[in-house]
Coordinates of C-alpha atoms and ligand atoms in Angstrom, one line a residue:
M18 CA 79.2 75.8 105.2
S19 CA 78.9 78.7 107.4
A20 CA 81.3 81.5 107.3
P21 CA 83.9 82.2 109.9
D22 CA 83.9 85.0 112.3
E23 CA 85.2 88.4 110.9
P24 CA 86.6 91.1 113.4
R25 CA 88.5 93.1 110.4
S26 CA 86.5 95.7 108.8
H27 CA 85.0 94.7 105.2
W28 CA 86.5 98.2 103.6
A29 CA 89.5 99.3 105.7
W30 CA 92.4 97.9 106.8
G31 CA 92.7 95.2 109.8
L32 CA 90.1 95.1 112.6
A33 CA 87.1 97.8 112.5
S34 CA 87.7 98.4 116.3
R35 CA 91.0 99.7 115.4
L36 CA 89.7 102.1 113.0
P37 CA 90.5 105.8 114.2
D38 CA 87.1 107.1 115.7
L39 CA 85.4 110.3 114.1
A40 CA 87.1 112.3 116.9
A41 CA 90.5 111.2 116.0
R42 CA 89.8 111.2 112.3
T43 CA 89.0 115.3 113.3
L44 CA 91.9 115.8 114.4
L45 CA 94.0 114.0 111.6
G46 CA 92.1 115.8 109.0
E47 CA 93.5 119.1 111.0
Q48 CA 96.8 117.4 110.5
V49 CA 96.7 116.9 107.3
A50 CA 95.1 120.3 106.5
G51 CA 98.6 121.9 108.3
L52 CA 100.8 119.2 106.1
L53 CA 99.4 119.9 102.8
G54 CA 98.2 124.1 103.7
A55 CA 94.8 122.8 102.4
G56 CA 91.2 122.1 104.0
P57 CA 89.3 121.4 105.8
F58 CA 89.2 117.4 105.6
A59 CA 86.0 116.5 107.7
P60 CA 85.7 112.9 108.0
L61 CA 82.5 110.9 106.5
P62 CA 80.8 108.2 108.3
E63 CA 82.0 104.7 108.1
P64 CA 79.7 102.6 105.3
S65 CA 77.8 99.6 106.1
L66 CA 78.7 96.5 104.8
D67 CA 74.3 95.9 104.1
E68 CA 74.1 99.0 102.3
A69 CA 76.6 97.5 99.4
R70 CA 76.5 97.1 96.0
V71 CA 77.8 93.2 95.9
R72 CA 77.0 90.8 92.2
E73 CA 74.4 88.2 92.5
P74 CA 76.4 85.1 91.9
R75 CA 76.2 84.1 88.3
C76 CA 76.9 79.7 89.2
P77 CA 76.0 77.3 91.5
I78 CA 77.8 76.0 93.9
P79 CA 79.6 72.3 92.2
A80 CA 78.3 69.3 94.5
D81 CA 81.8 68.9 95.0
L82 CA 82.7 71.3 96.5
A83 CA 79.1 72.1 98.9
A84 CA 81.1 70.8 101.9
F85 CA 83.6 73.7 102.1
A86 CA 82.3 76.2 100.0
T87 CA 79.9 79.5 100.1
A88 CA 77.9 82.4 98.1
E89 CA 76.7 84.2 101.0
R90 CA 77.0 87.7 100.1
A91 CA 79.2 89.1 103.5
V92 CA 81.4 86.9 102.6
R93 CA 81.6 87.5 98.8
A94 CA 82.0 90.9 99.7
R95 CA 84.7 90.4 101.8
H96 CA 86.7 88.9 99.1
T97 CA 86.4 91.2 96.5
H98 CA 88.8 93.3 97.3
G99 CA 92.1 93.4 98.3
R100 CA 93.7 96.7 100.5
S101 CA 95.3 99.3 98.1
F102 CA 94.2 102.5 97.7
P103 CA 91.6 102.7 95.4
D104 CA 90.4 98.7 96.8
Q105 CA 89.9 100.6 99.8
V106 CA 88.2 103.6 98.1
R107 CA 85.8 101.5 96.3
A108 CA 85.5 99.9 99.3
F109 CA 84.2 102.6 101.0
R110 CA 82.0 103.5 98.3
G111 CA 80.2 100.4 98.4
D112 CA 81.1 98.7 95.1
F113 CA 81.6 95.2 95.6
L114 CA 80.1 95.0 92.4
N115 CA 83.0 92.5 91.1
A116 CA 82.4 90.2 94.5
P117 CA 83.2 86.3 93.3
D118 CA 80.5 84.2 92.5
L119 CA 82.4 81.6 95.3
V120 CA 84.5 81.1 98.2
A121 CA 85.5 77.9 98.5
F122 CA 87.3 77.2 102.0
P123 CA 89.5 73.8 101.4
R124 CA 90.4 71.9 105.0
D125 CA 93.5 69.8 103.3
E126 CA 95.8 69.7 100.1
A127 CA 93.2 67.0 98.8
E128 CA 89.9 69.7 99.0
V129 CA 92.3 72.2 96.9
A130 CA 93.0 69.7 94.4
V131 CA 89.1 68.8 94.0
A132 CA 88.4 72.8 94.2
L133 CA 90.8 73.2 91.3
A134 CA 89.9 70.3 89.2
A135 CA 85.9 71.6 89.8
A136 CA 86.7 75.0 88.4
E137 CA 88.7 73.6 84.9
R138 CA 85.5 71.4 84.3
E139 CA 82.9 74.0 85.3
G140 CA 85.1 77.5 83.2
L141 CA 85.8 79.0 86.7
A142 CA 88.3 81.2 87.4
V143 CA 90.4 80.9 90.7
I144 CA 92.1 83.4 93.2
P145 CA 93.9 82.0 95.8
F146 CA 93.6 84.0 98.6
G147 CA 95.3 84.3 102.0
G148 CA 95.1 87.2 104.0
G149 CA 93.8 89.5 101.3
T150 CA 96.1 92.0 102.0
S151 CA 97.5 92.6 98.3
V152 CA 97.8 95.7 97.5
V153 CA 98.3 95.2 93.9
G154 CA 95.1 93.4 93.1
G155 CA 96.3 90.2 93.4
V156 CA 92.9 88.7 94.9
A157 CA 90.8 90.8 92.3
A158 CA 88.5 89.0 90.3
P159 CA 89.1 88.7 86.3
T160 CA 86.5 91.5 84.8
G161 CA 86.2 89.5 81.4
T162 CA 83.7 86.9 80.4
A163 CA 86.3 84.4 79.5
H164 CA 85.1 82.2 83.0
R165 CA 81.4 81.0 84.1
G166 CA 82.2 82.3 87.5
V167 CA 85.1 83.3 89.9
L168 CA 85.8 80.8 92.4
S169 CA 88.2 82.8 95.2
L170 CA 90.2 80.4 97.6
D171 CA 90.4 81.2 101.1
L172 CA 93.1 79.2 102.6
R173 CA 93.2 80.2 106.4
A174 CA 91.7 76.9 107.6
M175 CA 95.2 75.4 106.7
D176 CA 96.7 77.3 109.3
R177 CA 99.1 74.4 111.5
V178 CA 102.7 74.0 111.8
I179 CA 102.2 70.3 111.3
E180 CA 106.6 69.4 111.9
V181 CA 109.2 70.8 113.4
D182 CA 113.1 69.3 112.8
R183 CA 115.0 70.6 115.6
E184 CA 118.3 69.7 114.3
A185 CA 117.9 71.7 110.9
R186 CA 116.0 74.4 112.7
A187 CA 113.2 74.4 110.1
A188 CA 109.1 73.9 110.6
R189 CA 106.5 72.7 108.3
I190 CA 103.4 75.0 108.0
Q191 CA 100.8 74.8 106.1
A192 CA 99.9 77.7 103.6
G193 CA 97.0 79.7 105.3
A194 CA 98.7 80.1 108.7
T195 CA 98.7 84.1 109.6
G196 CA 101.7 85.8 111.3
P197 CA 100.2 85.1 114.7
A198 CA 99.4 82.1 113.7
L199 CA 102.7 80.4 112.7
E200 CA 104.4 82.7 115.4
R201 CA 102.2 81.2 118.6
Q202 CA 102.3 77.4 117.8
L203 CA 106.4 78.1 117.2
S204 CA 106.8 79.6 120.1
D205 CA 105.9 76.2 121.7
H206 CA 108.4 74.8 120.2
G207 CA 111.0 77.9 121.7
Y208 CA 111.1 79.0 117.9
T209 CA 110.3 81.9 115.9
L210 CA 110.4 82.9 111.8
R211 CA 111.0 86.3 112.4
H212 CA 109.0 87.5 109.2
Y213 CA 107.6 90.5 109.8
P214 CA 105.6 92.3 106.8
Q215 CA 103.8 95.8 108.1
S216 CA 100.6 93.2 107.4
F217 CA 102.1 91.0 109.1
E218 CA 98.9 90.4 111.7
F219 CA 96.8 89.4 108.7
S220 CA 99.0 88.1 105.7
T221 CA 99.8 84.1 105.6
L222 CA 102.7 82.2 104.9
G223 CA 101.4 81.1 101.4
G224 CA 100.6 84.7 100.3
W225 CA 104.5 85.4 101.5
V226 CA 105.6 83.2 99.6
A227 CA 103.4 83.8 96.2
T228 CA 104.5 87.3 97.1
R229 CA 107.8 87.2 98.2
A230 CA 107.0 89.5 100.9
G231 CA 110.1 91.9 102.8
G232 CA 110.1 91.5 106.7
H233 CA 111.1 94.1 108.6
F234 CA 114.7 92.8 109.1
A235 CA 116.8 95.3 107.0
T236 CA 119.8 93.4 106.0
L237 CA 119.8 89.6 105.3
Y238 CA 116.8 87.2 106.1
T239 CA 114.6 90.3 104.4
H240 CA 112.6 88.5 101.7
I241 CA 111.0 85.4 102.6
D242 CA 112.7 84.0 100.2
D243 CA 115.6 83.7 102.8
L244 CA 113.5 81.5 104.7
V245 CA 112.0 79.1 102.2
E246 CA 113.3 75.6 102.3
S247 CA 111.0 74.0 100.1
V248 CA 107.3 74.1 99.0
R249 CA 104.1 72.0 98.0
V250 CA 102.0 73.4 95.1
V251 CA 99.2 71.8 94.2
T252 CA 98.6 72.8 90.5
P253 CA 96.0 71.3 87.8
R254 CA 98.3 69.8 86.4
G255 CA 99.2 67.6 89.7
L256 CA 101.3 68.3 93.2
L257 CA 105.0 69.7 92.6
A258 CA 107.0 68.9 95.8
T259 CA 110.2 70.1 95.8
R260 CA 113.0 68.4 97.9
R261 CA 114.4 70.0 101.6
L262 CA 118.3 71.3 100.7
P263 CA 119.5 73.9 102.9
A264 CA 121.1 74.7 99.9
S265 CA 121.8 73.2 95.5
G266 CA 123.5 73.5 92.5
A267 CA 121.7 71.1 90.4
G268 CA 119.8 73.4 87.8
P269 CA 117.6 76.6 88.5
A270 CA 115.7 75.7 91.6
P271 CA 112.0 75.0 91.4
E272 CA 111.0 76.7 94.6
R273 CA 112.6 79.9 93.1
L274 CA 109.9 79.5 90.2
I275 CA 106.9 79.5 92.6
L276 CA 108.4 82.0 95.7
G277 CA 106.6 84.8 93.4
S278 CA 104.4 83.6 91.2
E279 CA 101.3 85.3 92.5
G280 CA 99.0 82.1 92.3
V281 CA 99.0 81.7 88.6
L282 CA 101.1 78.1 88.9
G283 CA 99.2 76.7 91.1
V284 CA 97.8 76.6 94.6
I285 CA 100.9 76.6 97.8
T286 CA 99.8 74.3 100.3
E287 CA 102.8 74.1 102.6
A288 CA 106.6 74.9 103.0
W289 CA 109.4 74.2 105.3
V290 CA 110.9 77.4 106.3
R291 CA 114.0 78.2 108.6
V292 CA 113.2 79.5 111.8
Q293 CA 115.6 80.6 115.1
E294 CA 115.8 80.9 118.6
R295 CA 114.4 83.9 120.0
P296 CA 116.4 87.0 120.0
R297 CA 117.7 87.8 123.8
Y298 CA 120.2 90.8 123.6
R299 CA 118.3 94.0 121.4
E300 CA 120.6 97.3 120.9
S301 CA 119.0 100.0 119.5
A302 CA 119.9 103.6 118.4
S303 CA 118.5 106.8 116.3
V304 CA 121.5 108.6 114.5
L305 CA 119.7 112.5 113.4
F306 CA 121.4 114.3 110.2
A307 CA 121.0 117.4 108.8
S308 CA 121.4 116.8 105.4
F309 CA 119.5 114.2 103.6
H310 CA 122.5 113.2 101.2
A311 CA 125.3 112.6 104.7
A312 CA 122.4 110.4 105.9
V313 CA 122.3 108.2 102.9
A314 CA 126.2 107.7 102.4
A315 CA 126.6 107.0 106.0
T316 CA 123.7 104.5 105.4
R317 CA 126.2 102.9 102.2
A318 CA 129.1 103.0 104.3
I319 CA 127.2 100.7 107.1
A320 CA 125.3 98.3 104.8
Q321 CA 128.5 97.7 102.9
A322 CA 130.7 97.0 106.3
A323 CA 129.4 93.7 107.1
L324 CA 127.8 94.6 110.0
F325 CA 123.9 93.8 109.0
P326 CA 121.8 95.6 111.5
S327 CA 118.1 93.8 111.7
N328 CA 117.0 97.6 111.2
C329 CA 118.8 100.0 109.2
R330 CA 115.7 102.7 108.7
L331 CA 116.5 105.8 107.2
L332 CA 113.5 108.4 107.3
D333 CA 113.6 111.6 105.4
P334 CA 112.4 114.8 107.7
T335 CA 109.0 114.6 106.3
E336 CA 109.0 110.8 107.1
A337 CA 110.2 111.4 110.5
L338 CA 107.4 114.0 111.2
I339 CA 104.6 112.3 110.1
N340 CA 105.7 109.3 111.7
L341 CA 106.4 111.5 114.8
V342 CA 110.1 110.6 115.3
A343 CA 111.3 113.2 114.8
D344 CA 110.5 116.9 114.3
G345 CA 111.1 117.6 110.9
S346 CA 114.1 119.6 110.9
D347 CA 116.5 116.1 110.7
S348 CA 116.5 112.9 108.9
V349 CA 117.1 109.7 111.4
L350 CA 118.7 106.6 110.8
I351 CA 117.4 104.1 113.1
L352 CA 119.5 101.3 113.9
A353 CA 118.4 97.8 115.5
F354 CA 120.5 95.0 116.2
E355 CA 119.4 91.4 117.8
S356 CA 121.0 88.1 118.4
A357 CA 120.3 85.1 120.5
D358 CA 123.5 84.1 121.3
H359 CA 125.5 87.3 122.0
A360 CA 125.5 90.9 122.5
P361 CA 125.8 92.5 119.6
S362 CA 127.7 95.6 120.7
A363 CA 130.4 95.8 118.7
R364 CA 128.3 96.0 115.6
L365 CA 126.2 98.6 117.0
D366 CA 129.6 100.8 118.7
R367 CA 131.2 100.4 114.7
A368 CA 127.7 101.3 112.7
L369 CA 127.3 104.6 115.3
E370 CA 131.1 105.2 114.7
I371 CA 130.7 105.5 111.1
A372 CA 127.4 107.3 111.1
I373 CA 128.7 110.2 113.4
S374 CA 131.9 109.9 111.3
L375 CA 129.8 111.2 108.5
G376 CA 127.8 113.9 110.1
G377 CA 125.3 112.0 112.4
R378 CA 124.3 112.9 116.2
C379 CA 123.2 110.1 118.4
P380 CA 122.0 112.4 121.5
R381 CA 120.2 109.4 123.4
G382 CA 123.1 107.2 123.0
P383 CA 122.5 103.6 122.3
V384 CA 120.1 101.4 124.3
R385 CA 121.2 97.8 124.8
R386 CA 118.6 94.9 126.5
V387 CA 119.2 91.3 127.7
D388 CA 115.9 89.6 127.4
G389 CA 113.7 89.9 130.5
G390 CA 114.9 94.1 129.8
G391 CA 111.2 95.3 129.2
R392 CA 111.1 98.3 126.6
A393 CA 114.2 100.0 125.4
A394 CA 113.9 102.9 127.8
G395 CA 115.3 105.9 126.6
D396 CA 115.1 104.7 122.8
G397 CA 112.2 107.4 122.1
S398 CA 112.3 107.6 118.0
A399 CA 112.7 103.5 117.7
E400 CA 109.8 103.0 120.1
A401 CA 107.6 106.1 118.2
W402 CA 108.7 104.4 114.8
R403 CA 107.4 101.2 116.4
Q404 CA 104.4 102.3 117.0
A405 CA 103.7 104.8 113.6
F406 CA 104.7 101.2 111.8
L407 CA 102.3 99.3 113.8
D408 CA 99.3 102.3 113.2
G409 CA 100.5 103.6 110.1
P410 CA 97.7 101.4 107.7
Y411 CA 94.7 102.8 110.0
R412 CA 95.5 106.3 109.5
Q413 CA 95.6 105.5 105.8
S414 CA 92.3 104.1 105.8
A415 CA 91.3 107.0 107.8
L416 CA 92.6 109.5 105.3
I417 CA 90.1 108.0 103.2
T418 CA 87.2 108.5 105.0
L419 CA 89.1 112.3 104.6
G420 CA 89.0 112.5 101.1
V421 CA 92.3 112.5 101.0
V422 CA 94.4 110.5 98.6
A423 CA 97.5 108.7 99.9
D424 CA 99.4 105.9 99.5
T425 CA 103.0 104.5 99.3
F426 CA 105.4 102.5 96.6
E427 CA 108.6 101.2 96.9
T428 CA 111.5 100.2 95.0
C429 CA 115.1 99.6 95.0
C430 CA 118.5 100.4 92.6
T431 CA 122.1 100.7 93.0
W432 CA 123.6 103.6 95.1
G433 CA 124.7 105.3 92.4
A434 CA 121.2 105.8 90.5
F435 CA 119.8 106.6 94.0
P436 CA 120.4 110.4 93.6
A437 CA 119.0 111.1 90.2
L438 CA 115.6 108.5 90.9
H439 CA 115.3 110.2 94.0
A440 CA 115.1 113.9 91.8
A441 CA 113.0 112.6 89.2
L442 CA 110.6 110.9 91.4
A443 CA 110.1 114.5 93.6
R444 CA 109.6 115.7 89.7
S445 CA 107.0 113.7 88.5
A446 CA 104.7 113.3 91.0
R447 CA 105.3 117.2 92.0
E448 CA 103.9 117.8 87.8
A449 CA 101.2 115.4 88.6
F450 CA 100.0 116.8 91.7
A451 CA 99.5 120.4 89.4
R452 CA 98.0 118.2 86.7
C453 CA 95.4 117.2 89.0
G454 CA 95.2 121.0 90.1
A455 CA 95.9 118.7 94.0
R456 CA 98.5 120.0 96.6
G457 CA 100.8 117.0 97.7
T458 CA 103.7 116.1 99.6
L459 CA 106.1 113.1 98.9
S460 CA 108.3 111.7 101.8
C461 CA 110.9 108.9 101.3
R462 CA 112.6 106.5 103.9
F463 CA 114.6 103.2 103.4
T464 CA 113.0 100.4 104.5
H465 CA 115.7 97.8 103.7
V466 CA 119.7 98.4 102.6
Y467 CA 121.7 96.0 100.5
P468 CA 125.5 96.4 99.7
D469 CA 125.2 97.4 96.1
G470 CA 122.0 99.6 97.1
P471 CA 118.7 101.1 98.6
A472 CA 115.1 99.9 99.0
P473 CA 113.5 103.3 99.3
Y474 CA 109.8 103.4 100.1
Y475 CA 107.5 106.3 99.2
T476 CA 105.0 108.2 100.9
F477 CA 102.5 110.2 98.8
V478 CA 99.6 112.6 100.1
A479 CA 97.8 115.0 98.5
T480 CA 94.5 116.5 98.0
P481 CA 92.4 115.1 95.4
G482 CA 92.5 118.8 93.7
D483 CA 89.9 119.1 90.6
R484 CA 89.8 115.2 89.6
D485 CA 87.8 112.1 91.3
M486 CA 90.1 110.9 93.9
L487 CA 90.6 107.8 92.1
D488 CA 91.8 109.6 89.0
T489 CA 94.1 112.2 91.2
W490 CA 95.9 108.7 92.6
A491 CA 95.8 106.9 88.9
E492 CA 97.6 110.1 87.8
I493 CA 100.1 110.1 90.3
K494 CA 100.9 106.1 90.8
G495 CA 101.1 106.5 86.9
A496 CA 103.9 109.2 87.1
V497 CA 106.0 107.4 89.6
S498 CA 105.7 103.9 88.2
D499 CA 106.6 105.7 84.2
T500 CA 109.5 107.1 86.2
L501 CA 110.8 104.0 88.2
V502 CA 111.0 102.1 85.3
A503 CA 112.8 104.7 83.2
E504 CA 115.2 105.5 85.8
G505 CA 116.5 101.8 85.9
A506 CA 115.3 100.8 89.3
T507 CA 112.2 98.3 90.0
I508 CA 108.5 98.7 89.9
T509 CA 108.4 96.8 93.2
H510 CA 110.8 95.6 96.1
H511 CA 108.6 93.5 97.9
H512 CA 105.0 94.4 97.0
S513 CA 104.5 92.1 94.2
V514 CA 103.4 92.8 90.7
G515 CA 99.6 91.5 90.7
R516 CA 97.3 93.7 88.3
V517 CA 98.3 97.0 89.1
H518 CA 102.0 97.0 88.5
R519 CA 101.8 94.5 85.3
P520 CA 102.8 97.1 83.1
W521 CA 105.5 98.4 84.5
Y522 CA 106.9 95.1 85.6
E523 CA 106.6 94.3 81.7
Q524 CA 108.9 96.4 80.7
E525 CA 111.3 95.8 83.5
R526 CA 111.1 91.8 82.8
P527 CA 113.3 90.4 79.5
P528 CA 110.7 89.8 76.8
L529 CA 112.2 86.2 76.3
F530 CA 111.3 85.5 80.2
G531 CA 108.2 86.7 79.8
A532 CA 107.5 83.9 76.9
I533 CA 109.3 81.3 80.0
L534 CA 107.0 82.4 82.5
A535 CA 103.8 82.3 80.0
A536 CA 105.5 78.6 78.9
A537 CA 105.3 76.9 82.5
K538 CA 102.1 78.7 82.9
Q539 CA 100.8 76.6 79.9
A540 CA 102.6 73.3 81.2
V541 CA 100.7 73.5 84.4
D542 CA 97.6 75.4 84.5
P543 CA 96.6 75.1 80.4
A544 CA 93.0 75.8 81.0
G545 CA 94.0 79.1 82.4
V546 CA 92.1 78.8 85.9
L547 CA 94.6 79.9 88.3
N548 CA 94.3 84.1 88.6
P549 CA 94.0 85.2 84.8
G550 CA 95.6 88.5 84.1
V551 CA 97.7 88.6 87.4
L552 CA 101.8 88.7 86.7
I553 CA 101.4 87.5 83.4
P554 CA 98.7 88.1 80.8
E555 CA 95.5 86.2 80.7
I556 CA 96.1 82.7 78.3
E557 CA 93.9 83.2 75.3
R558 CA 91.3 80.7 74.6
Ligands
FAD25 C1 98.7 98.0 105.6 C2 99.7 97.0 104.6 C3 101.5 96.6 104.4 C4 102.1 96.3 103.9 N1 103.4 95.4 104.4 C5 104.2 94.8 103.3 C6 105.3 94.9 104.3 O1 105.7 94.9 105.0 N2 106.1 93.6 103.0 C7 105.4 93.1 102.1 O2 106.0 92.3 101.3 N3 104.5 93.2 101.8 C8 103.2 94.3 102.4 N4 102.0 94.5 102.1 C9 101.1 93.8 100.7 C10 100.9 92.3 101.1 O3 101.0 92.2 102.5 C11 102.0 90.9 100.7 O4 102.0 90.9 99.6 C12 101.5 89.4 101.5 O5 102.7 89.1 101.5 C13 100.2 88.9 101.1 O6 100.0 88.1 102.0 P1 98.2 87.7 101.9 O7 98.7 86.2 102.7 O8 97.6 88.9 102.4 O9 98.3 87.5 100.6 P2 96.9 87.8 99.3 O10 97.1 89.4 99.6 O11 95.9 87.1 99.9 O12 97.8 87.2 98.0 C14 98.6 87.9 97.6 C15 98.9 87.0 95.8 O13 98.9 85.9 96.6 C16 98.3 84.7 95.8 N5 98.2 84.0 97.1 C17 98.2 83.9 98.2 N6 97.9 83.0 98.7 C18 98.4 81.9 97.7 C19 98.4 80.8 97.9 N7 98.8 79.8 99.0 N8 99.5 79.7 96.9 C20 99.0 80.5 96.1 N9 99.1 82.1 95.7 C21 98.3 82.4 96.5 C22 97.0 85.6 95.8 O14 95.9 85.1 94.1 C23 97.4 86.8 95.0 O15 97.6 87.2 94.2 C24 101.0 95.5 102.9 C25 99.9 95.4 102.4 C26 99.4 96.4 103.3 C27 97.8 96.5 102.6

């Protein structure tokens, strides 16, 4: 087979054409030098895929996969890494030595089943591959010798909206559909899923379900879980198809076991998801707080007032500065409400009343739009935030070319636990920077809020100090992850477990639940073909 065209960068986030150019990266280097009080940072040129070191295939293409599989070097290289910081650094350095041996592009469920049967027969590991945007090593090949080879199973040829149930307002969609592909098809029916993870452009419905992705909604409809009605999953032991039900109290729900299963129990081929009408009314406002603690208190009060804003993002002063939302002296709470049915003015007004009563200022006032009203004039912070949200991943890749360590981690905790967690994370990051001889910053925003607690999202930016940048990253990542678990928070709110988070996930989940997951794996994948070492330990054979 011939490989699909690929405008995406082979090493960085997103489209190759959108990585900041040399001049923009030089400017970014000057800004980072200002932020860290270190430097200078000069950009290295971009690497070429031709010069990359790619492992040779260790096994031939099985005859029954020949029509939809390839061993082409460039295709295998592009399926080697996800898009975590260490993934991008390794790829930037031309290291594709752990490339899968084969890549298959099944066109339907039957071909997925053929691929799994061939893998079991030939002793291959299978890695389900959606958009490859994992930041936790979820699409990386296992490194051991338990398998003769590794097959990356790319689902993106299965990208159709198959059926729409207008009465239930739900759609049946194939797992390989990326965000834009499924939204385009749903819009033909007048609907939208409105699930916008930051990786929306390239990640897939199957990837979202497999990782329990978090969308842009700050409250309600946050995780893809909230939108999934039923799933179809091909396992090495047959098909698992769950019933379409709005709700059920009949025992543990089977589709909930598949949500977050990260490809270790089966390959998700399609899902029925709840869709909605496109919102017509959108209202937003940005509230400034001189004190971060006052901003946290206001955010909690709004989260507990049953107002359900679609956006309720709190940025600390550094986050507000680096995302060009404010000048770095205030925390900023960005509020937005939307509806297809009615103007949400009363809810925004009440949220503003709460925020202002707790020390906030809203100098620009609210912005209210009805469809056709264009972009929200005057809502500068919200617009700046939206643009920064889209550009952020490209900036992170650009920082790699400057030799800067930059990554994010996210968590969730109860409101009462947040102050101690926040202080402990600042301390452990500071100590990790010092151990590496690095200069760094740690900033915080809330991406999602619940009545019982926030989902804080942290960004660290640091010099490599006296170590290789991958070692400095590992020191910081390890320190903050230890702190998350020690303080009773979760290792991830929406980035999933994969290989990177597994050591901390194993401390977080009850030991007996680990045994339950292992038993489920044994039932559907006794040969341990699927994603060995992701989420749960590899089956010993
Ligand atoms: C810049 C950036 C921003 C991000 N923003 C967000 C965000 O806002 N919210 C969020 O939740 N995540 C975010 N992520 C993480 C990532 O995008 C999500 O985990 C996403 O759900 C992965 O989807 P994917 O299609 O790219 O899956 P992949 O990366 O291809 O796969 C992820 C995991 O799921 C498995 N898998 C994929 N498809 C299937 C399938 N059909 N059946 C079974 N298993 C499968 C893979 O084997 C792997 O273990 C971000 C990542 C980046 C790089």
